Tab-separated table of C-alpha atoms in Angstrom:
chain	number	residue	atom	x	y	z
U	1024	MET	CA	127.505	230.457	-51.633
U	1025	ASN	CA	130.395	232.952	-51.362
U	1026	ARG	CA	131.929	234.265	-48.147
U	1027	HIS	CA	129.931	237.485	-48.215
U	1028	GLN	CA	126.658	235.590	-48.469
U	1029	GLU	CA	127.709	233.204	-45.691
U	1030	LYS	CA	128.602	236.112	-43.431
U	1031	THR	CA	125.294	237.822	-44.193
U	1032	LEU	CA	123.391	234.618	-43.411
U	1033	GLN	CA	125.273	234.169	-40.139
U	1034	ASN	CA	124.529	237.755	-39.132
U	1035	ASN	CA	120.840	237.272	-39.970
U	1036	ILE	CA	120.655	234.083	-37.913
U	1037	LYS	CA	122.449	235.789	-35.038
U	1038	GLY	CA	120.056	238.741	-35.250
U	1039	VAL	CA	116.981	236.497	-35.265
U	1040	SER	CA	118.225	234.429	-32.314
U	1041	SER	CA	119.056	237.605	-30.373
U	1042	LEU	CA	115.590	239.000	-31.113
U	1043	ALA	CA	113.970	235.718	-30.046
U	1044	LEU	CA	115.848	235.659	-26.714
U	1045	ALA	CA	115.016	239.302	-26.054
U	1046	GLY	CA	111.381	238.599	-26.925
U	1047	ILE	CA	111.271	235.639	-24.526
U	1048	GLN	CA	112.653	237.801	-21.750
U	1049	TRP	CA	110.012	240.456	-22.447
U	1050	PHE	CA	107.399	237.683	-22.416
U	1051	PHE	CA	108.419	236.574	-18.940
U	1052	PHE	CA	108.407	240.181	-17.705
U	1053	LEU	CA	104.912	240.733	-19.085
U	1054	PHE	CA	103.779	237.362	-17.790
U	1055	THR	CA	105.074	237.722	-14.226
U	1056	ASN	CA	103.556	241.202	-13.946
U	1057	THR	CA	100.167	239.896	-15.098
U	1058	VAL	CA	99.698	236.378	-13.723
U	1059	VAL	CA	99.515	237.273	-10.011
U	1060	VAL	CA	96.750	239.846	-10.468
U	1061	PRO	CA	93.867	237.580	-11.629
U	1062	LEU	CA	94.799	234.999	-8.989
U	1063	SER	CA	94.676	237.450	-6.069
U	1064	ILE	CA	91.575	239.288	-7.317
U	1065	GLY	CA	89.754	236.037	-8.125
U	1066	HIS	CA	90.416	234.642	-4.667
U	1067	ASN	CA	89.193	237.853	-3.024
U	1068	PHE	CA	85.959	237.689	-5.033
U	1069	HIS	CA	85.603	233.973	-4.244
U	1070	LEU	CA	85.490	233.038	-7.936
U	1071	SER	CA	85.684	229.422	-9.081
U	1072	PRO	CA	88.980	228.041	-10.495
U	1073	ASP	CA	87.479	228.075	-13.994
U	1074	ALA	CA	86.409	231.713	-13.610
U	1075	ILE	CA	89.892	232.659	-12.379
U	1076	ALA	CA	91.466	230.803	-15.289
U	1077	ALA	CA	89.160	232.650	-17.705
U	1078	SER	CA	90.063	236.048	-16.244
U	1079	MET	CA	93.739	235.086	-16.442
U	1080	GLN	CA	93.410	234.245	-20.141
U	1081	HIS	CA	91.565	237.527	-20.752
U	1082	ALA	CA	94.314	239.411	-18.898
U	1083	PHE	CA	97.041	237.777	-21.007
U	1084	LEU	CA	95.213	238.389	-24.272
U	1085	LEU	CA	94.221	242.004	-23.583
U	1086	THR	CA	97.665	242.870	-22.197
U	1087	GLY	CA	99.428	241.356	-25.203
U	1088	VAL	CA	97.194	243.130	-27.702
U	1089	VAL	CA	97.377	246.562	-26.051
U	1090	CYS	CA	101.175	246.308	-25.707
U	1091	ILE	CA	101.519	245.570	-29.424
U	1092	LEU	CA	99.180	248.428	-30.352
U	1093	GLN	CA	101.000	250.836	-28.031
U	1094	ALA	CA	104.404	249.916	-29.470
U	1095	ILE	CA	103.247	250.302	-33.081
U	1096	PHE	CA	100.527	252.969	-33.008
U	1097	GLY	CA	100.424	254.451	-29.464
U	1098	HIS	CA	103.352	255.850	-27.502
U	1099	ARG	CA	105.753	253.786	-29.698
U	1100	TYR	CA	108.064	252.701	-26.872
U	1101	ALA	CA	108.863	249.300	-25.399
U	1102	VAL	CA	106.764	250.006	-22.301
U	1103	MET	CA	104.271	247.611	-20.762
U	1104	ASP	CA	100.600	248.566	-20.590
U	1105	GLY	CA	98.741	246.162	-18.333
U	1106	PRO	CA	96.604	245.678	-15.199
U	1107	SER	CA	97.598	248.708	-13.122
U	1108	GLY	CA	99.032	248.483	-9.623
U	1109	LEU	CA	96.915	251.459	-8.532
U	1110	TRP	CA	93.732	249.636	-9.506
U	1111	TRP	CA	95.074	246.465	-7.907
U	1112	GLY	CA	95.508	248.186	-4.555
U	1113	LEU	CA	92.081	249.822	-4.813
U	1114	THR	CA	90.306	246.549	-5.610
U	1115	LEU	CA	92.076	244.523	-2.925
U	1116	SER	CA	91.404	247.139	-0.237
U	1117	LEU	CA	87.715	247.292	-1.150
U	1118	THR	CA	87.213	243.527	-1.115
U	1119	VAL	CA	89.085	243.165	2.182
U	1120	SER	CA	86.932	245.804	3.872
U	1121	ALA	CA	83.640	244.508	2.410
U	1122	SER	CA	82.602	242.375	5.382
U	1123	SER	CA	83.250	245.095	7.963
U	1124	ALA	CA	81.347	247.656	5.882
U	1125	GLY	CA	78.404	245.295	5.387
U	1126	MET	CA	78.550	245.450	1.591
U	1127	SER	CA	78.374	242.297	-0.519
U	1128	LEU	CA	81.188	241.397	-2.920
U	1129	GLU	CA	78.709	241.496	-5.808
U	1130	ARG	CA	77.803	245.116	-4.988
U	1131	ILE	CA	81.462	246.050	-4.768
U	1132	GLY	CA	82.199	244.274	-8.039
U	1133	GLY	CA	79.293	246.054	-9.744
U	1134	GLY	CA	80.412	249.429	-8.418
U	1135	LEU	CA	83.966	248.777	-9.586
U	1136	ALA	CA	82.762	247.737	-13.041
U	1137	ALA	CA	80.829	251.016	-13.352
U	1138	GLY	CA	83.841	252.960	-12.070
U	1139	PHE	CA	86.180	251.212	-14.517
U	1140	LEU	CA	83.898	252.045	-17.456
U	1141	LEU	CA	83.680	255.685	-16.372
U	1142	ALA	CA	87.454	255.942	-15.819
U	1143	GLY	CA	88.205	254.411	-19.222
U	1144	LEU	CA	85.799	256.744	-21.013
U	1145	THR	CA	87.225	259.740	-19.142
U	1146	MET	CA	90.764	258.797	-20.119
U	1147	MET	CA	89.786	258.520	-23.780
U	1148	ILE	CA	88.014	261.903	-23.770
U	1149	LEU	CA	90.616	263.840	-21.769
U	1150	GLY	CA	93.456	262.167	-23.622
U	1151	GLY	CA	91.918	262.988	-26.986
U	1152	LEU	CA	91.442	266.619	-25.923
U	1153	GLY	CA	95.128	266.911	-25.021
U	1154	ALA	CA	94.820	266.888	-21.246
U	1155	ALA	CA	98.439	265.755	-21.090
U	1156	HIS	CA	99.464	269.433	-21.223
U	1157	VAL	CA	97.559	270.235	-18.035
U	1158	LEU	CA	98.849	267.131	-16.275
U	1159	GLN	CA	102.424	267.919	-17.309
U	1160	LYS	CA	102.162	271.357	-15.685
U	1161	LEU	CA	100.796	269.870	-12.479
U	1162	PHE	CA	103.228	266.971	-12.346
U	1163	THR	CA	106.538	268.747	-11.987
U	1164	PRO	CA	109.816	266.775	-11.743
U	1165	MET	CA	109.447	266.906	-7.955
U	1166	VAL	CA	105.987	265.283	-8.052
U	1167	LYS	CA	107.225	262.691	-10.542
U	1168	SER	CA	110.170	261.812	-8.337
U	1169	ALA	CA	107.923	261.427	-5.275
U	1170	MET	CA	105.598	259.178	-7.278
U	1171	LEU	CA	108.508	257.054	-8.559
U	1172	PHE	CA	110.001	256.730	-5.062
U	1173	LEU	CA	106.666	255.599	-3.644
U	1174	MET	CA	105.950	253.205	-6.515
U	1175	THR	CA	109.407	251.663	-6.070
U	1176	ILE	CA	108.877	251.236	-2.334
U	1177	GLN	CA	105.352	249.865	-2.722
U	1178	LEU	CA	106.300	247.359	-5.420
U	1179	THR	CA	109.507	246.154	-3.786
U	1180	MET	CA	107.667	245.694	-0.481
U	1181	ASN	CA	105.077	243.520	-2.224
U	1182	PHE	CA	107.699	241.525	-4.091
U	1183	PHE	CA	109.803	241.049	-0.960
U	1184	LYS	CA	106.773	239.613	0.836
U	1185	GLY	CA	106.226	237.322	-2.139
U	1186	MET	CA	109.890	236.275	-2.050
U	1187	ILE	CA	109.784	235.104	1.549
U	1188	GLY	CA	106.354	233.472	1.306
U	1189	TYR	CA	104.774	235.969	3.691
U	1190	THR	CA	101.206	235.048	4.664
U	1191	GLU	CA	98.234	237.038	5.902
U	1192	PHE	CA	98.832	235.505	9.351
U	1193	GLY	CA	102.183	237.284	9.706
U	1194	SER	CA	104.474	234.293	9.144
U	1195	PHE	CA	106.878	233.371	6.346
U	1196	ASN	CA	108.385	230.212	4.888
U	1197	LEU	CA	112.111	230.072	5.728
U	1198	PRO	CA	113.151	227.479	3.063
U	1199	VAL	CA	111.244	229.377	0.350
U	1200	ALA	CA	112.774	232.639	1.561
U	1201	ALA	CA	116.300	231.179	1.425
U	1202	LEU	CA	115.821	229.980	-2.162
U	1203	SER	CA	114.297	233.311	-3.198
U	1204	VAL	CA	117.218	235.255	-1.752
U	1205	ALA	CA	119.621	232.985	-3.655
U	1206	ILE	CA	117.696	233.629	-6.892
U	1207	ALA	CA	117.726	237.388	-6.260
U	1208	PHE	CA	121.490	237.303	-5.664
U	1209	LEU	CA	121.963	235.319	-8.875
U	1210	VAL	CA	120.006	237.860	-10.931
U	1211	ALA	CA	121.848	240.782	-9.327
U	1212	LEU	CA	125.213	239.092	-9.883
U	1213	ILE	CA	124.458	238.516	-13.568
U	1214	GLN	CA	123.389	242.145	-13.967
U	1215	LEU	CA	126.481	243.489	-12.218
U	1216	LYS	CA	129.141	241.057	-13.459
U	1217	GLY	CA	127.658	239.629	-16.658
U	1218	ARG	CA	129.825	240.319	-19.683
U	1219	GLY	CA	128.523	241.176	-23.117
U	1220	LYS	CA	124.830	240.448	-23.533
U	1221	LEU	CA	124.693	237.988	-20.640
U	1222	GLY	CA	123.551	240.739	-18.277
U	1223	ASN	CA	120.695	241.606	-20.645
U	1224	TYR	CA	119.085	238.210	-20.051
U	1225	SER	CA	119.359	238.157	-16.262
U	1226	ILE	CA	115.573	238.095	-15.764
U	1227	LEU	CA	115.094	235.187	-18.171
U	1228	ILE	CA	117.962	233.248	-16.585
U	1229	GLY	CA	116.631	233.976	-13.108
U	1230	ILE	CA	113.094	232.755	-13.853
U	1231	VAL	CA	114.161	229.563	-15.663
U	1232	THR	CA	116.852	228.696	-13.106
U	1233	GLY	CA	114.596	229.581	-10.188
U	1234	TRP	CA	111.684	227.507	-11.499
U	1235	ILE	CA	113.930	224.468	-11.965
U	1236	ALA	CA	115.511	224.932	-8.525
U	1237	TYR	CA	112.093	225.319	-6.881
U	1238	SER	CA	110.860	222.121	-8.553
U	1239	LEU	CA	113.918	220.215	-7.307
U	1240	VAL	CA	113.907	221.613	-3.757
U	1241	PHE	CA	110.128	221.483	-3.297
U	1242	PRO	CA	108.960	218.595	-5.515
U	1243	GLY	CA	105.233	218.334	-6.068
U	1244	GLN	CA	104.579	221.874	-4.830
U	1245	HIS	CA	103.335	224.632	-7.080
U	1246	ALA	CA	101.181	227.700	-6.824
U	1247	GLY	CA	98.528	229.035	-9.105
U	1248	LEU	CA	95.880	227.082	-10.975
U	1249	SER	CA	95.528	223.352	-11.336
U	1250	SER	CA	96.507	221.953	-14.720
U	1251	HIS	CA	92.914	220.995	-15.522
U	1252	ALA	CA	91.489	224.500	-15.125
U	1253	GLY	CA	90.113	225.426	-18.506
U	1254	GLY	CA	88.665	228.893	-18.351
U	1255	SER	CA	88.102	229.362	-22.078
U	1256	SER	CA	84.504	230.595	-21.779
U	1257	ILE	CA	83.723	234.305	-21.961
U	1258	SER	CA	81.566	235.708	-19.175
U	1259	LEU	CA	80.683	239.395	-19.084
U	1260	PHE	CA	81.106	241.197	-15.756
U	1261	PRO	CA	82.117	238.151	-13.660
U	1262	TRP	CA	82.573	240.362	-10.569
U	1263	GLY	CA	79.056	241.794	-10.829
U	1264	LYS	CA	76.984	243.828	-13.297
U	1265	PRO	CA	77.690	247.589	-13.360
U	1266	ALA	CA	75.796	249.370	-10.606
U	1267	TRP	CA	75.758	252.913	-9.261
U	1268	GLU	CA	77.559	252.762	-5.930
U	1269	PRO	CA	78.481	256.443	-5.387
U	1270	GLY	CA	81.430	255.976	-3.032
U	1271	ILE	CA	83.083	253.256	-5.117
U	1272	VAL	CA	82.431	254.927	-8.484
U	1273	ILE	CA	83.742	258.334	-7.329
U	1274	THR	CA	86.820	256.717	-5.786
U	1275	ALA	CA	87.470	254.741	-8.969
U	1276	PHE	CA	87.102	257.931	-10.995
U	1277	PHE	CA	89.700	259.707	-8.832
U	1278	VAL	CA	92.111	256.762	-9.036
U	1279	GLY	CA	91.607	256.833	-12.817
U	1280	LEU	CA	92.833	260.435	-12.915
U	1281	VAL	CA	95.869	259.515	-10.810
U	1282	ASN	CA	96.470	256.591	-13.165
U	1283	MET	CA	96.535	259.046	-16.080
U	1284	THR	CA	99.314	260.956	-14.358
U	1285	ASN	CA	101.260	257.718	-14.096
U	1286	SER	CA	101.468	257.754	-17.900
U	1287	ILE	CA	103.075	261.206	-17.736
U	1288	THR	CA	105.616	260.025	-15.167
U	1289	THR	CA	106.439	256.843	-17.083
U	1290	LEU	CA	106.746	258.329	-20.570
U	1291	SER	CA	108.762	261.339	-19.414
U	1292	SER	CA	111.198	258.950	-17.686
U	1293	VAL	CA	111.413	256.644	-20.707
U	1294	GLU	CA	112.267	259.646	-22.892
U	1295	LYS	CA	115.632	259.880	-21.151
U	1296	ILE	CA	116.426	256.240	-21.895
U	1297	TYR	CA	115.558	256.556	-25.596
U	1298	GLY	CA	116.971	260.058	-25.942
U	1299	VAL	CA	113.837	261.421	-27.642
U	1300	ARG	CA	110.868	263.594	-26.736
U	1301	THR	CA	107.312	262.278	-26.610
U	1302	SER	CA	104.996	264.236	-28.891
U	1303	ASP	CA	101.467	265.356	-28.062
U	1304	GLN	CA	100.091	262.883	-30.589
U	1305	GLN	CA	101.915	260.029	-28.876
U	1306	TYR	CA	100.327	261.002	-25.559
U	1307	LYS	CA	96.887	261.222	-27.150
U	1308	ARG	CA	97.158	257.840	-28.875
U	1309	SER	CA	98.508	256.245	-25.705
U	1310	TYR	CA	95.623	257.561	-23.606
U	1311	MET	CA	93.066	256.486	-26.198
U	1312	LEU	CA	94.380	252.910	-26.232
U	1313	THR	CA	94.711	252.647	-22.444
U	1314	GLY	CA	91.213	254.082	-21.984
U	1315	LEU	CA	89.695	251.722	-24.547
U	1316	PHE	CA	91.269	248.642	-22.984
U	1317	THR	CA	90.270	249.843	-19.511
U	1318	MET	CA	86.649	249.733	-20.676
U	1319	LEU	CA	87.171	246.281	-22.201
U	1320	SER	CA	88.751	245.095	-18.957
U	1321	ALA	CA	85.626	246.096	-17.026
U	1322	CYS	CA	83.587	243.750	-19.218
U	1323	ALA	CA	86.040	240.827	-18.997
U	1324	GLY	CA	86.711	240.825	-15.249
U	1325	VAL	CA	90.249	242.202	-15.592
U	1326	LEU	CA	91.793	245.125	-13.729
U	1327	PRO	CA	91.947	248.401	-15.698
U	1328	PHE	CA	95.084	249.184	-17.633
U	1329	GLY	CA	97.919	251.616	-17.125
U	1330	LEU	CA	101.524	252.105	-18.210
U	1331	PHE	CA	104.000	250.258	-16.001
U	1332	ALA	CA	106.685	252.511	-14.552
U	1333	SER	CA	108.477	249.257	-13.721
U	1334	SER	CA	109.261	248.988	-17.439
U	1335	ILE	CA	111.864	251.681	-16.765
U	1336	GLY	CA	113.709	249.344	-14.415
U	1337	PHE	CA	113.491	246.523	-16.947
U	1338	LEU	CA	114.850	248.701	-19.763
U	1339	GLU	CA	117.702	249.971	-17.613
U	1340	SER	CA	118.545	246.473	-16.354
U	1341	THR	CA	118.504	244.717	-19.710
U	1342	ARG	CA	119.190	247.559	-22.201
U	1343	ILE	CA	116.782	245.821	-24.583
U	1344	LEU	CA	115.235	248.919	-26.176
U	1345	ARG	CA	114.094	247.407	-29.479
U	1346	ARG	CA	110.358	247.612	-29.992
U	1347	ALA	CA	110.538	244.483	-32.143
U	1348	ALA	CA	111.606	242.394	-29.141
U	1349	PHE	CA	108.795	243.913	-27.080
U	1350	VAL	CA	106.253	243.093	-29.798
U	1351	VAL	CA	107.557	239.502	-29.981
U	1352	GLY	CA	107.122	239.091	-26.215
U	1353	ALA	CA	103.632	240.633	-26.303
U	1354	GLY	CA	102.703	238.350	-29.211
U	1355	MET	CA	103.759	235.326	-27.179
U	1356	LEU	CA	101.535	236.560	-24.346
U	1357	CYS	CA	98.596	236.759	-26.781
U	1358	ILE	CA	99.210	233.154	-27.862
U	1359	LEU	CA	99.341	232.146	-24.209
U	1360	GLY	CA	95.955	233.762	-23.656
U	1361	LEU	CA	94.455	231.774	-26.519
U	1362	THR	CA	95.707	228.373	-25.324
U	1363	PRO	CA	94.166	227.276	-21.980
U	1364	PRO	CA	96.482	224.267	-21.399
U	1365	VAL	CA	99.586	226.426	-21.866
U	1366	THR	CA	98.099	229.087	-19.601
U	1367	ALA	CA	97.558	226.485	-16.875
U	1368	PHE	CA	101.160	225.304	-17.262
U	1369	PHE	CA	102.766	228.734	-16.949
U	1370	ALA	CA	100.407	229.680	-14.132
U	1371	GLN	CA	102.290	227.128	-12.012
U	1372	ILE	CA	105.448	229.262	-11.895
U	1373	PRO	CA	106.042	229.725	-8.141
U	1374	PRO	CA	105.136	233.277	-7.125
U	1375	SER	CA	108.245	233.428	-4.925
U	1376	VAL	CA	110.471	232.911	-7.980
U	1377	GLY	CA	108.762	235.641	-9.996
U	1378	SER	CA	108.820	237.985	-6.992
U	1379	ALA	CA	112.555	237.412	-6.410
U	1380	VAL	CA	113.408	238.221	-10.024
U	1381	LEU	CA	111.163	241.280	-10.209
U	1382	PHE	CA	112.451	242.534	-6.844
U	1383	VAL	CA	115.894	242.981	-8.408
U	1384	ALA	CA	114.568	244.350	-11.699
U	1385	TYR	CA	112.501	247.024	-9.955
U	1386	LEU	CA	115.468	248.359	-7.974
U	1387	GLN	CA	116.426	250.349	-11.072
U	1388	MET	CA	113.319	252.496	-10.572
U	1389	PHE	CA	114.946	253.966	-7.478
U	1390	GLY	CA	117.783	255.259	-9.648
U	1391	THR	CA	115.268	256.729	-12.075
U	1392	ALA	CA	113.608	258.619	-9.214
U	1393	LEU	CA	116.990	259.962	-8.098
U	1394	ARG	CA	117.882	261.094	-11.614
U	1395	THR	CA	114.607	263.002	-11.772
U	1396	LEU	CA	116.024	265.227	-9.026
U	1397	GLU	CA	119.289	265.970	-10.854
U	1398	GLY	CA	120.133	269.663	-10.809
U	1399	THR	CA	117.974	270.334	-7.731
U	1400	THR	CA	119.664	271.531	-4.557
U	1401	PHE	CA	118.107	271.110	-1.141
U	1402	ASN	CA	118.404	272.974	2.123
U	1403	SER	CA	116.792	272.536	5.535
U	1404	LYS	CA	113.490	273.914	4.187
U	1405	THR	CA	113.276	272.718	0.587
U	1406	ILE	CA	114.001	269.114	1.584
U	1407	TYR	CA	110.333	269.021	2.619
U	1408	ARG	CA	109.459	268.910	-1.098
U	1409	VAL	CA	110.611	265.292	-1.221
U	1410	ALA	CA	110.751	264.147	2.381
U	1411	LEU	CA	107.190	265.029	3.404
U	1412	PRO	CA	105.282	263.316	0.543
U	1413	VAL	CA	107.558	260.269	0.371
U	1414	LEU	CA	107.766	259.595	4.107
U	1415	THR	CA	104.047	260.317	4.577
U	1416	GLY	CA	103.239	257.821	1.846
U	1417	VAL	CA	105.550	255.188	3.365
U	1418	ALA	CA	103.991	255.741	6.785
U	1419	VAL	CA	100.497	255.146	5.370
U	1420	MET	CA	101.712	252.005	3.589
U	1421	ASN	CA	102.797	250.541	6.913
U	1422	ILE	CA	99.468	251.065	8.681
U	1423	PRO	CA	97.469	247.779	8.824
U	1424	ALA	CA	94.394	247.687	6.591
U	1425	GLU	CA	92.187	246.965	9.618
U	1426	ALA	CA	92.900	250.438	10.993
U	1427	PHE	CA	90.933	252.049	8.145
U	1428	GLN	CA	87.802	249.900	8.428
U	1429	SER	CA	85.976	252.414	10.629
U	1430	LEU	CA	86.129	255.044	7.859
U	1431	PRO	CA	83.367	255.520	5.279
U	1432	MET	CA	83.636	253.109	2.362
U	1433	TYR	CA	84.315	255.846	-0.189
U	1434	LEU	CA	87.294	257.171	1.819
U	1435	ILE	CA	89.063	253.874	2.527
U	1436	PRO	CA	90.635	253.336	-0.946
U	1437	ILE	CA	92.115	256.848	-0.955
U	1438	ILE	CA	93.244	257.282	2.646
U	1439	SER	CA	94.654	253.756	2.929
U	1440	ASN	CA	96.728	254.079	-0.271
U	1441	GLY	CA	100.156	255.478	0.568
U	1442	LEU	CA	100.982	256.172	-3.073
U	1443	VAL	CA	97.841	258.267	-3.615
U	1444	ILE	CA	98.321	260.153	-0.332
U	1445	GLY	CA	101.971	260.862	-1.120
U	1446	VAL	CA	101.169	262.176	-4.591
U	1447	MET	CA	98.373	264.376	-3.212
U	1448	VAL	CA	100.746	265.833	-0.582
U	1449	SER	CA	103.376	266.492	-3.249
U	1450	LEU	CA	100.846	268.201	-5.524
U	1451	LEU	CA	99.641	270.346	-2.606
U	1452	LEU	CA	103.182	271.411	-1.712
U	1453	GLU	CA	104.141	272.232	-5.307
U	1454	THR	CA	101.028	274.350	-5.940
U	1455	THR	CA	100.913	276.261	-2.647
U	1456	VAL	CA	104.550	276.876	-1.633
U	1457	ASN	CA	107.041	279.192	-3.350
U	1458	TRP	CA	110.075	276.912	-3.169
U	1459	SER	CA	112.272	279.048	-5.421
U	1460	LYS	CA	112.017	281.914	-2.904
U	1461	MET	CA	113.181	279.585	-0.136
U	1462	GLU	CA	116.108	278.440	-2.268
U	1463	HIS	CA	117.190	282.052	-2.921
U	1464	THR	CA	116.791	282.971	0.758
U	1465	ALA	CA	118.965	280.049	1.806
U	1466	ALA	CA	121.577	280.907	-0.826
U	1467	ALA	CA	121.650	284.558	0.303
U	1468	SER	CA	122.077	283.594	3.969
U	1469	LYS	CA	125.001	281.348	3.039
U	1470	ALA	CA	126.633	284.120	1.030
U	1471	ALA	CA	126.267	286.502	3.974
């Protein structure tokens, strides 16, 4: 073997190892964003450990498959498509308020299943008809920025609570919180000071190091499923068979439309990272795939799907833009979903560790929201375009869930969701107020 061949071989090996590491990091990102959802939803529906394990496997498998299809045939970016945070908030709020509203969990589950099927079908139809054009006109850069700000705040609040071991009783675990803060600082330090490609693997390093540290500091403690939970059986509609519950179905339909707009926000933000423009066909294929897997999720007891705006933070933190690495990570998630013992093992990653790592990764979304406002000037009047929807949404987020229990069931998921309220306020302001006139008036008064 001559020197040229040796050098080529070394470069190939280096490229494969780099791809493998990047794929593993994507795997952990996909995993940590997926694993908590079936656990929390399963507990709220009082499902058995085996049923929760089954829904977890279904979530891993469906998420892995749809991510691969999106990267190759859909939007063609390295962007996660998985159980949506909007649907997560809707489902949790409905199950929490079930007892006060006098509705059984089975009725709520059946209504949600019907709503998920309707939302998925709607997304496929509207997406195929090119509804992205209409949504793009409605969702101006100002609405997108408000949505990104609120999503960043909502997600980081949830992850911060997970970091400190916050419980429903209003207390937190100080030793767990101290370790989580240390892990978060480690990840941030690697991102800020890491030389070469070291900073690109901060999430992977944080999860592995944090898991080991947690096992050493808190031996014998773990969260998630027990190692003997199998969950390999397939059960259709484990939450309840589809049923016509008007309030729940209509609410789910509305949230489905908002979830469609999340795709617009995410893809338009990712365009800037990749330096390309998303075509109409890419939007159509993306909506078709997300809609199809939303319908499949309704059958398998998994939350409906949506593009993760948090992928923007991951891409900006790691600079791993290759679709091949994303496909490798999604493929590993598929394998995980097909192997119950491995699923049970990874499900024991402490939630506080995953929350600490993702807390740092999601901070990049705040920068994305700020960049969406580049070129826009504000005065004492036009600042309302951002301040009113964002601060209104944050205010709603901080109102206890119990305060909304006196409202009709069909209103609770909308009014109690700060993200939805903030986006609705932003849409109302952008469609009813002539902001350009206010900008010119302010500029003229300054000139005078």
